[in-house]
Amino acid sequence: MPFNFEKLAPPVFDQMVKEVKPKPTVLKNAVLAFVVGGLICALGQIMFFSYLSMGLPEQDATSATAGTLVFLGALLTGLGWYDTLGKFAGAGSIVPITGFSNSIVASALEFKREGYIFGVGAKMFIIAGPVLVYGFMTSALIGLTYYLVR
Amino acid sequence: MITPVSPQETMPVVTPKPEKKVGAQTYVMTDPPYIAGAYTLVGPKEGAGPLGAAFHQVLSEPQWQEPSWERAEAKMMTTAVEAAIAAAGWGIPDVDLFLAGDLLNQIMAANISARSIGIPFFGIFGACSTMAQGLALGAMLLDGGFAHRVVTAASSHHHTAERQYRVPNELGTQRPMTAQWTVTGSGAAALAAGQVPGPPAGTGTAETQAYVEGAGGQSTANIRVTHVTVGKIMDLGQKDAANLGPAMAPAAAHTILTHLQDTGRQVSDYDLIVTGDLGQVGLEMAFQLLRSEGTDPGKRLTDCGVLIYNHERQDTHAGGSGCGCSAVVLLGYLLRLLNEGAYHRILFVGTGALFSPTSFQQGESIPGVAHGIVLESQTTMWQH
Amino acid sequence: MEKILLAFVIGGLLCLLAQLLIDLTPFTITPGHILVGYVTVGALLSAVGIYGPLVQWAGAGATVPLSGFGHALAQGAIRSVEQRGLLGAFGGGIEATSIGVAAAVIFGYAMAVIFNPKG
């Protein structure tokens, strides 16, 4: 004989689960995300000023800053520290460009044992791939729109 | 030439009920098989948890000097199986069948392990319910007279599971509060048919005996599998792969209630009812579902995933999970308590969330399953 | 100094917003969703002329978050359309971000060669 709970509608059961679920520590997460994310951006600003003072034009200084941060994110991932940072900082270490770098390096590193072509080469983009796809698509759409309306 | 039989001549066919089956889903062992030996080994995190001392072996690092985490998991299972056989005082050729599974694609840890052990092998998959599935199938094969000695094993590994089911290990991401931590561990049980004599002193080679002593293996020949309740898939529409407890809770509740109905027993007939890896959220949901049917298990219901870690200190959120979770808690910790007489009879309900990354991405809800195994400590004939 | 502080605050706020999206919305939002969302929304905001002034004001606080990557894509496409017409619409965004993307690929590969995952 079926038990009564077997007939629970998914939304009803969902509601029961929702009441039991532990809540994320929203305030603590928010503060950590703000501080860590802010610090990474402040570091970027310092780098930008340094590159400017080295005589780089503004456009190149921005690119050099992005490149340096990407390198730092990659290095920390390789050393196995970025995942620890991410555990505490949450979005604070995802949103900055170092997080983009982390998503590429973590995937490349992890699938090294599956070989350099189908492991490192292919799996490098399992998380960053969609970012490039949607980034390039949006960029092309904006370019086309601008071409048509300008 | 075949003459068609006229309807009047045929006798009404009554299929007799299978003689070992009671109620809807439960099988009773006529001559209950016993656990002749068991062995568990876990990773460092599990070793540092509250049950650390109960496991037979704790690895110092999760890769165990292997080229990959997957190889480490296979080596863990192989080691557990060989040690369980040694603990039973058997040799590998004595064992008729090997039943094992894990969480990897195509249960590769079990396949690799079976390749090196060389016992006729059935690979089984029940996600995290694999240990219960193995014990159930093993006990039924033994009591059905198909084998005398069966070894069953299950394993999971945090790092192999993480990269297969979730994200790369080095990705900097926060785990939701409902997420569970896949246990790095493997447990193996050597099961013998009820009539097979237990290990008299001096059986097994000197080598295996030394193994038993050296590895801390224990003889648990007084612990028998008396009942098996095979679970039905339950799915109340849960889709969150980071919150698997509630997806499995209905299956656990269903199996527990069906088992009690089938056997005519009460919760109080068991010293403990222990689910596999519902975690804190899933265990609470199981409590709610059981209470809604008028059964309040109170303190007698707990969960291997809740027991294995100190969730505050070890940052494991809702609890442990994985095939290894219930395997090592049952065969390491609970078996000792049964052996020492702290418990007399327990109902072990291995729970599994039967999803894949593909089914999850396609928006499929998660089918849950739970199999019940009754373990009872009984004095064996050969001990007298 | 003031500029650095501003970068800290605005960059921090952009990260905070993502954290609140993860914690407070009922959807399962993974890092992948956040990265894709920030790039796309950043590009669109840049195209309608909102993100540019933010970059002028907050500097790295607006360029370092991935929405800044979107801004670079959008501005690259627009600039290139002005120089080369229709062809620029396709290549402009990629050209403007090529250094960052190539750096990520090259460093990613190098790290995979040098290090092993630690878990």
Short mmCIF file of C-alpha atoms in Angstrom, two decimals, chain B residues 42-382:
data_model
loop_
_atom_site.label_atom_id
_atom_site.label_comp_id
_atom_site.label_asym_id
_atom_site.label_seq_id
_atom_site.Cartn_x
_atom_site.Cartn_y
_atom_site.Cartn_z
CA VAL B 42 39.65 6.07 4.70
CA GLY B 43 41.40 9.27 3.72
CA PRO B 44 43.02 11.68 6.17
CA LYS B 45 39.93 13.87 6.60
CA GLU B 46 37.76 10.92 7.61
CA GLY B 47 40.55 9.68 9.86
CA ALA B 48 40.54 13.04 11.63
CA GLY B 49 36.77 12.86 12.15
CA PRO B 50 34.92 11.60 15.24
CA LEU B 51 34.97 7.97 14.02
CA GLY B 52 38.64 8.03 13.00
CA ALA B 53 39.69 5.38 15.49
CA ALA B 54 37.04 2.93 14.25
CA PHE B 55 38.50 2.52 10.77
CA HIS B 56 41.06 -0.16 10.08
CA GLN B 57 43.40 2.05 8.10
CA VAL B 58 43.76 5.80 7.62
CA LEU B 59 45.71 7.08 4.61
CA SER B 60 48.06 9.97 5.18
CA GLU B 61 47.23 11.59 1.85
CA PRO B 62 44.36 11.05 -0.59
CA GLN B 63 46.47 10.18 -3.63
CA TRP B 64 48.35 7.38 -1.85
CA GLN B 65 51.43 7.69 -4.13
CA GLU B 66 49.35 6.69 -7.14
CA PRO B 67 49.51 8.50 -10.51
CA SER B 68 45.90 9.69 -10.20
CA TRP B 69 43.10 9.93 -7.66
CA GLU B 70 41.18 7.34 -9.66
CA ARG B 71 44.04 4.86 -9.28
CA ALA B 72 44.20 5.67 -5.58
CA GLU B 73 40.51 4.84 -5.24
CA ALA B 74 40.96 1.52 -7.04
CA LYS B 75 43.94 0.71 -4.82
CA MET B 76 41.87 1.51 -1.74
CA MET B 77 39.18 -0.91 -2.83
CA THR B 78 41.69 -3.63 -3.73
CA THR B 79 43.36 -3.27 -0.36
CA ALA B 80 40.05 -3.38 1.50
CA VAL B 81 38.93 -6.49 -0.39
CA GLU B 82 42.20 -8.37 0.15
CA ALA B 83 42.26 -7.47 3.81
CA ALA B 84 38.61 -8.46 4.34
CA ILE B 85 39.32 -11.84 2.75
CA ALA B 86 42.38 -12.19 4.94
CA ALA B 87 40.38 -11.17 8.00
CA ALA B 88 37.94 -13.98 7.20
CA GLY B 89 40.87 -16.39 7.13
CA TRP B 90 40.23 -17.23 3.48
CA GLY B 91 42.38 -17.17 0.40
CA ILE B 92 41.31 -15.48 -2.81
CA PRO B 93 40.53 -18.85 -4.54
CA ASP B 94 38.05 -19.64 -1.75
CA VAL B 95 35.81 -16.75 -2.78
CA ASP B 96 33.07 -17.53 -5.30
CA LEU B 97 31.94 -14.04 -6.22
CA PHE B 98 32.99 -10.45 -5.93
CA LEU B 99 30.30 -7.74 -6.00
CA ALA B 100 31.48 -4.15 -6.03
CA GLY B 101 30.76 -0.69 -7.23
CA ASP B 102 31.69 2.95 -6.85
CA LEU B 103 30.72 6.41 -8.12
CA LEU B 104 33.03 6.73 -11.10
CA ASN B 105 31.77 6.57 -14.69
CA GLN B 106 31.27 2.89 -15.56
CA ILE B 107 32.33 2.01 -11.96
CA MET B 108 35.98 2.05 -12.98
CA ALA B 109 37.41 1.76 -9.47
CA ALA B 110 35.59 -1.52 -8.98
CA ASN B 111 36.54 -2.74 -12.46
CA ILE B 112 40.23 -2.03 -11.91
CA SER B 113 40.07 -3.57 -8.47
CA ALA B 114 38.35 -6.70 -9.80
CA ARG B 115 40.98 -6.97 -12.53
CA SER B 116 43.76 -7.27 -10.01
CA ILE B 117 41.89 -9.46 -7.54
CA GLY B 118 40.69 -11.99 -10.09
CA ILE B 119 37.52 -13.23 -8.40
CA PRO B 120 34.46 -13.74 -10.68
CA PHE B 121 32.91 -10.31 -10.64
CA PHE B 122 29.60 -8.51 -10.87
CA GLY B 123 29.93 -4.74 -11.05
CA ILE B 124 27.03 -3.06 -9.29
CA PHE B 125 25.85 0.52 -9.20
CA GLY B 126 23.51 2.01 -6.67
CA ALA B 127 25.25 5.35 -6.27
CA CYS B 128 25.79 5.77 -2.53
CA SER B 129 23.57 2.76 -1.76
CA THR B 130 26.11 0.43 -3.38
CA MET B 131 27.32 -1.11 -0.09
CA ALA B 132 23.75 -1.99 0.88
CA GLN B 133 23.12 -3.30 -2.61
CA GLY B 134 26.23 -5.47 -2.43
CA LEU B 135 25.36 -6.84 1.00
CA ALA B 136 21.78 -7.52 -0.10
CA LEU B 137 22.76 -9.31 -3.29
CA GLY B 138 25.57 -11.13 -1.53
CA ALA B 139 23.32 -12.38 1.25
CA MET B 140 20.64 -13.47 -1.22
CA LEU B 141 23.14 -15.33 -3.41
CA LEU B 142 24.57 -17.08 -0.36
CA ASP B 143 21.23 -17.99 1.18
CA GLY B 144 19.95 -19.05 -2.21
CA GLY B 145 22.71 -21.60 -2.38
CA PHE B 146 24.54 -20.09 -5.32
CA ALA B 147 27.77 -19.43 -3.47
CA HIS B 148 29.53 -20.17 -0.22
CA ARG B 149 31.75 -17.14 0.01
CA VAL B 150 31.14 -13.70 -1.45
CA VAL B 151 33.09 -10.50 -1.08
CA THR B 152 31.35 -7.19 -1.54
CA ALA B 153 32.91 -3.74 -1.59
CA ALA B 154 32.16 -0.11 -2.31
CA SER B 155 34.33 2.96 -2.53
CA SER B 156 34.22 6.66 -3.14
CA HIS B 157 36.90 9.32 -3.29
CA HIS B 158 36.33 13.01 -2.67
CA HIS B 159 38.56 14.19 -5.47
CA THR B 160 37.38 11.75 -8.13
CA ALA B 161 33.73 12.43 -7.32
CA GLU B 162 34.20 16.18 -7.18
CA ARG B 163 35.71 16.44 -10.64
CA GLN B 164 33.23 14.03 -12.17
CA TYR B 165 30.00 15.28 -10.62
CA ARG B 166 30.78 18.90 -9.82
CA VAL B 167 33.70 21.16 -10.66
CA PRO B 168 37.50 20.85 -10.83
CA ASN B 169 39.03 20.59 -7.36
CA GLU B 170 41.14 23.73 -7.76
CA LEU B 171 38.21 25.94 -8.73
CA GLY B 172 37.71 28.66 -6.15
CA THR B 173 34.07 28.22 -5.29
CA GLN B 174 31.88 28.12 -2.22
CA ARG B 175 29.94 24.97 -1.47
CA PRO B 176 26.29 25.58 -0.58
CA MET B 177 25.32 24.88 3.03
CA THR B 178 23.24 21.92 1.89
CA ALA B 179 26.15 20.30 0.03
CA GLN B 180 27.68 17.12 1.39
CA TRP B 181 31.30 16.08 1.38
CA THR B 182 32.10 12.92 -0.57
CA VAL B 183 33.90 10.51 1.72
CA THR B 184 37.28 9.20 0.64
CA GLY B 185 37.07 5.61 1.76
CA SER B 186 36.42 2.03 0.87
CA GLY B 187 34.89 -0.79 2.81
CA ALA B 188 34.77 -4.50 2.02
CA ALA B 189 32.88 -7.32 3.67
CA ALA B 190 33.59 -11.03 3.30
CA LEU B 191 30.24 -12.79 3.52
CA ALA B 192 29.83 -16.52 4.12
CA ALA B 193 26.75 -18.71 3.76
CA GLY B 194 25.18 -19.65 7.08
CA GLN B 195 26.33 -23.27 6.96
CA VAL B 196 29.94 -22.48 6.06
CA PRO B 197 32.10 -23.13 9.10
CA GLY B 198 33.77 -20.11 10.57
CA PRO B 199 37.51 -19.78 10.57
CA PRO B 200 39.01 -22.39 12.89
CA ALA B 201 42.40 -21.43 14.28
CA GLY B 202 45.23 -21.82 11.86
CA THR B 203 43.30 -21.56 8.59
CA GLY B 204 44.62 -19.33 5.93
CA THR B 205 48.24 -19.00 5.09
CA ALA B 206 50.72 -17.57 7.52
CA GLU B 207 50.85 -14.59 5.23
CA THR B 208 47.13 -13.83 5.47
CA GLN B 209 47.15 -14.34 9.22
CA ALA B 210 49.94 -11.86 9.57
CA TYR B 211 47.94 -9.51 7.38
CA VAL B 212 44.92 -9.77 9.65
CA GLU B 213 46.96 -9.03 12.73
CA GLY B 214 49.09 -6.39 11.13
CA ALA B 215 46.21 -4.57 9.55
CA GLY B 216 43.95 -4.76 12.57
CA GLY B 217 41.39 -6.88 10.74
CA GLN B 218 38.67 -8.34 12.90
CA SER B 219 36.63 -11.48 12.76
CA THR B 220 32.97 -10.64 12.91
CA ALA B 221 31.60 -14.10 12.30
CA ASN B 222 28.81 -13.67 14.83
CA ILE B 223 27.18 -10.90 12.81
CA ARG B 224 24.59 -12.14 10.39
CA VAL B 225 22.43 -10.66 7.68
CA THR B 226 18.91 -11.79 8.53
CA HIS B 227 16.68 -9.66 6.29
CA VAL B 228 17.00 -7.69 3.11
CA THR B 229 14.46 -5.10 2.02
CA VAL B 230 14.95 -4.08 -1.59
CA GLY B 231 13.98 -0.46 -2.10
CA LYS B 232 11.81 1.10 -4.75
CA ILE B 233 12.83 4.29 -6.50
CA MET B 234 11.25 7.32 -4.90
CA ASP B 235 11.32 10.72 -6.56
CA LEU B 236 9.46 13.69 -5.17
CA GLY B 237 10.83 16.01 -7.83
CA GLN B 238 14.04 17.21 -6.17
CA LYS B 239 16.48 18.57 -8.72
CA ASP B 240 19.25 20.20 -6.70
CA ALA B 241 22.48 18.24 -7.10
CA ALA B 242 23.96 20.29 -4.25
CA ASN B 243 21.24 19.08 -1.88
CA LEU B 244 20.94 15.33 -2.34
CA GLY B 245 19.70 14.42 1.15
CA PRO B 246 16.09 15.46 0.50
CA ALA B 247 16.15 13.63 -2.85
CA MET B 248 16.96 10.37 -1.02
CA ALA B 249 14.88 10.92 2.14
CA PRO B 250 11.59 9.67 0.64
CA ALA B 251 13.30 6.45 -0.48
CA ALA B 252 14.80 5.96 2.98
CA ALA B 253 11.46 6.58 4.69
CA HIS B 254 9.68 4.28 2.25
CA THR B 255 12.14 1.44 2.76
CA ILE B 256 12.08 1.77 6.55
CA LEU B 257 8.27 1.82 6.71
CA THR B 258 7.93 -1.03 4.20
CA HIS B 259 10.49 -3.08 6.11
CA LEU B 260 8.59 -2.62 9.38
CA GLN B 261 5.30 -3.48 7.65
CA ASP B 262 6.73 -6.54 5.90
CA THR B 263 8.36 -7.96 9.03
CA GLY B 264 5.67 -6.85 11.48
CA ARG B 265 8.37 -5.24 13.57
CA GLN B 266 8.52 -1.93 15.43
CA VAL B 267 11.25 0.66 15.48
CA SER B 268 11.95 -0.50 19.02
CA ASP B 269 12.93 -3.95 17.70
CA TYR B 270 16.11 -2.29 16.47
CA ASP B 271 18.87 -0.80 18.53
CA LEU B 272 19.61 1.51 15.65
CA ILE B 273 18.22 2.37 12.24
CA VAL B 274 21.00 3.96 10.26
CA THR B 275 20.66 5.52 6.84
CA GLY B 276 23.57 5.80 4.41
CA ASP B 277 24.23 9.42 3.55
CA LEU B 278 21.16 11.57 3.97
CA GLY B 279 23.20 14.21 5.76
CA GLN B 280 21.63 16.62 8.20
CA VAL B 281 19.05 18.03 5.79
CA GLY B 282 18.04 14.65 4.41
CA LEU B 283 17.87 13.06 7.87
CA GLU B 284 15.53 15.80 9.06
CA MET B 285 13.36 15.24 5.98
CA ALA B 286 13.31 11.48 6.68
CA PHE B 287 12.19 12.20 10.25
CA GLN B 288 9.37 14.40 8.96
CA LEU B 289 8.20 11.82 6.42
CA LEU B 290 8.31 8.98 8.97
CA ARG B 291 6.38 11.07 11.51
CA SER B 292 3.78 11.92 8.87
CA GLU B 293 3.10 8.18 8.67
CA GLY B 294 2.84 7.86 12.44
CA THR B 295 6.29 6.39 13.04
CA ASP B 296 8.63 8.40 15.23
CA PRO B 297 12.02 6.70 15.33
CA GLY B 298 13.35 9.24 17.86
CA LYS B 299 16.96 8.70 18.80
CA ARG B 300 17.06 5.29 17.15
CA LEU B 301 17.38 6.83 13.68
CA THR B 302 20.69 8.28 12.60
CA ASP B 303 22.75 8.62 9.46
CA CYS B 304 26.27 7.55 8.51
CA GLY B 305 26.84 10.89 6.76
CA VAL B 306 26.02 12.77 9.94
CA LEU B 307 28.20 10.50 12.11
CA ILE B 308 31.39 10.52 10.04
CA TYR B 309 32.47 14.17 10.31
CA ASN B 310 32.49 16.96 12.83
CA HIS B 311 30.55 19.32 10.62
CA GLU B 312 31.47 22.52 12.43
CA ARG B 313 35.17 21.83 12.67
CA GLN B 314 35.68 19.96 9.41
CA ASP B 315 33.68 22.31 7.16
CA THR B 316 31.65 19.48 5.67
CA HIS B 317 28.34 21.38 5.70
CA ALA B 318 25.39 18.96 5.65
CA GLY B 319 27.46 15.77 6.13
CA GLY B 320 29.35 13.02 4.39
CA SER B 321 28.20 11.23 1.26
CA GLY B 322 29.37 8.71 -1.30
CA CYS B 323 29.52 4.92 -1.50
CA GLY B 324 32.45 4.99 0.89
CA CYS B 325 30.50 6.88 3.54
CA SER B 326 28.05 4.16 4.54
CA ALA B 327 30.56 1.42 3.69
CA VAL B 328 33.18 2.58 6.19
CA VAL B 329 30.76 3.69 8.91
CA LEU B 330 28.90 0.37 8.74
CA LEU B 331 31.88 -1.95 8.35
CA GLY B 332 34.23 0.05 10.54
CA TYR B 333 32.27 1.70 13.30
CA LEU B 334 28.86 -0.04 13.54
CA LEU B 335 30.24 -3.54 13.05
CA ARG B 336 32.55 -3.00 16.01
CA LEU B 337 29.62 -1.88 18.15
CA LEU B 338 27.68 -4.99 17.13
CA ASN B 339 30.71 -7.15 17.77
CA GLU B 340 31.27 -5.65 21.21
CA GLY B 341 27.62 -6.16 22.10
CA ALA B 342 26.69 -2.48 22.29
CA TYR B 343 24.07 -3.20 19.65
CA HIS B 344 22.25 -6.44 19.10
CA ARG B 345 20.28 -5.72 15.95
CA ILE B 346 20.46 -2.83 13.51
CA LEU B 347 18.68 -1.88 10.32
CA PHE B 348 21.12 -0.40 7.83
CA VAL B 349 19.43 1.57 5.06
CA GLY B 350 21.91 2.43 2.30
CA THR B 351 20.67 5.44 0.36
CA GLY B 352 21.53 6.46 -3.19
CA ALA B 353 20.84 9.47 -5.39
CA LEU B 354 20.77 7.98 -8.86
CA PHE B 355 21.64 10.96 -11.01
CA SER B 356 24.35 11.76 -13.51
CA PRO B 357 25.75 15.13 -14.58
CA THR B 358 23.87 14.63 -17.86
CA SER B 359 20.51 13.95 -16.24
CA PHE B 360 21.07 16.92 -13.93
CA GLN B 361 21.91 19.28 -16.79
CA GLN B 362 18.89 18.09 -18.73
CA GLY B 363 16.72 19.10 -15.80
CA GLU B 364 15.74 15.58 -14.78
CA SER B 365 14.67 15.17 -11.16
CA ILE B 366 16.79 12.89 -8.99
CA PRO B 367 15.60 9.30 -8.45
CA GLY B 368 16.39 8.15 -4.92
CA VAL B 369 16.77 4.58 -3.74
CA ALA B 370 17.32 2.89 -0.38
CA HIS B 371 17.94 -0.74 0.49
CA GLY B 372 17.49 -2.12 3.99
CA ILE B 373 19.76 -4.75 5.55
CA VAL B 374 19.19 -6.22 9.01
CA LEU B 375 22.40 -7.09 10.81
CA GLU B 376 22.10 -9.11 13.97
CA SER B 377 24.74 -10.45 16.27
CA GLN B 378 24.05 -14.13 16.86
CA THR B 379 26.14 -16.77 18.47
CA THR B 380 27.32 -19.07 15.73
CA MET B 381 27.20 -22.84 15.85
CA TRP B 382 30.87 -23.35 15.33
#
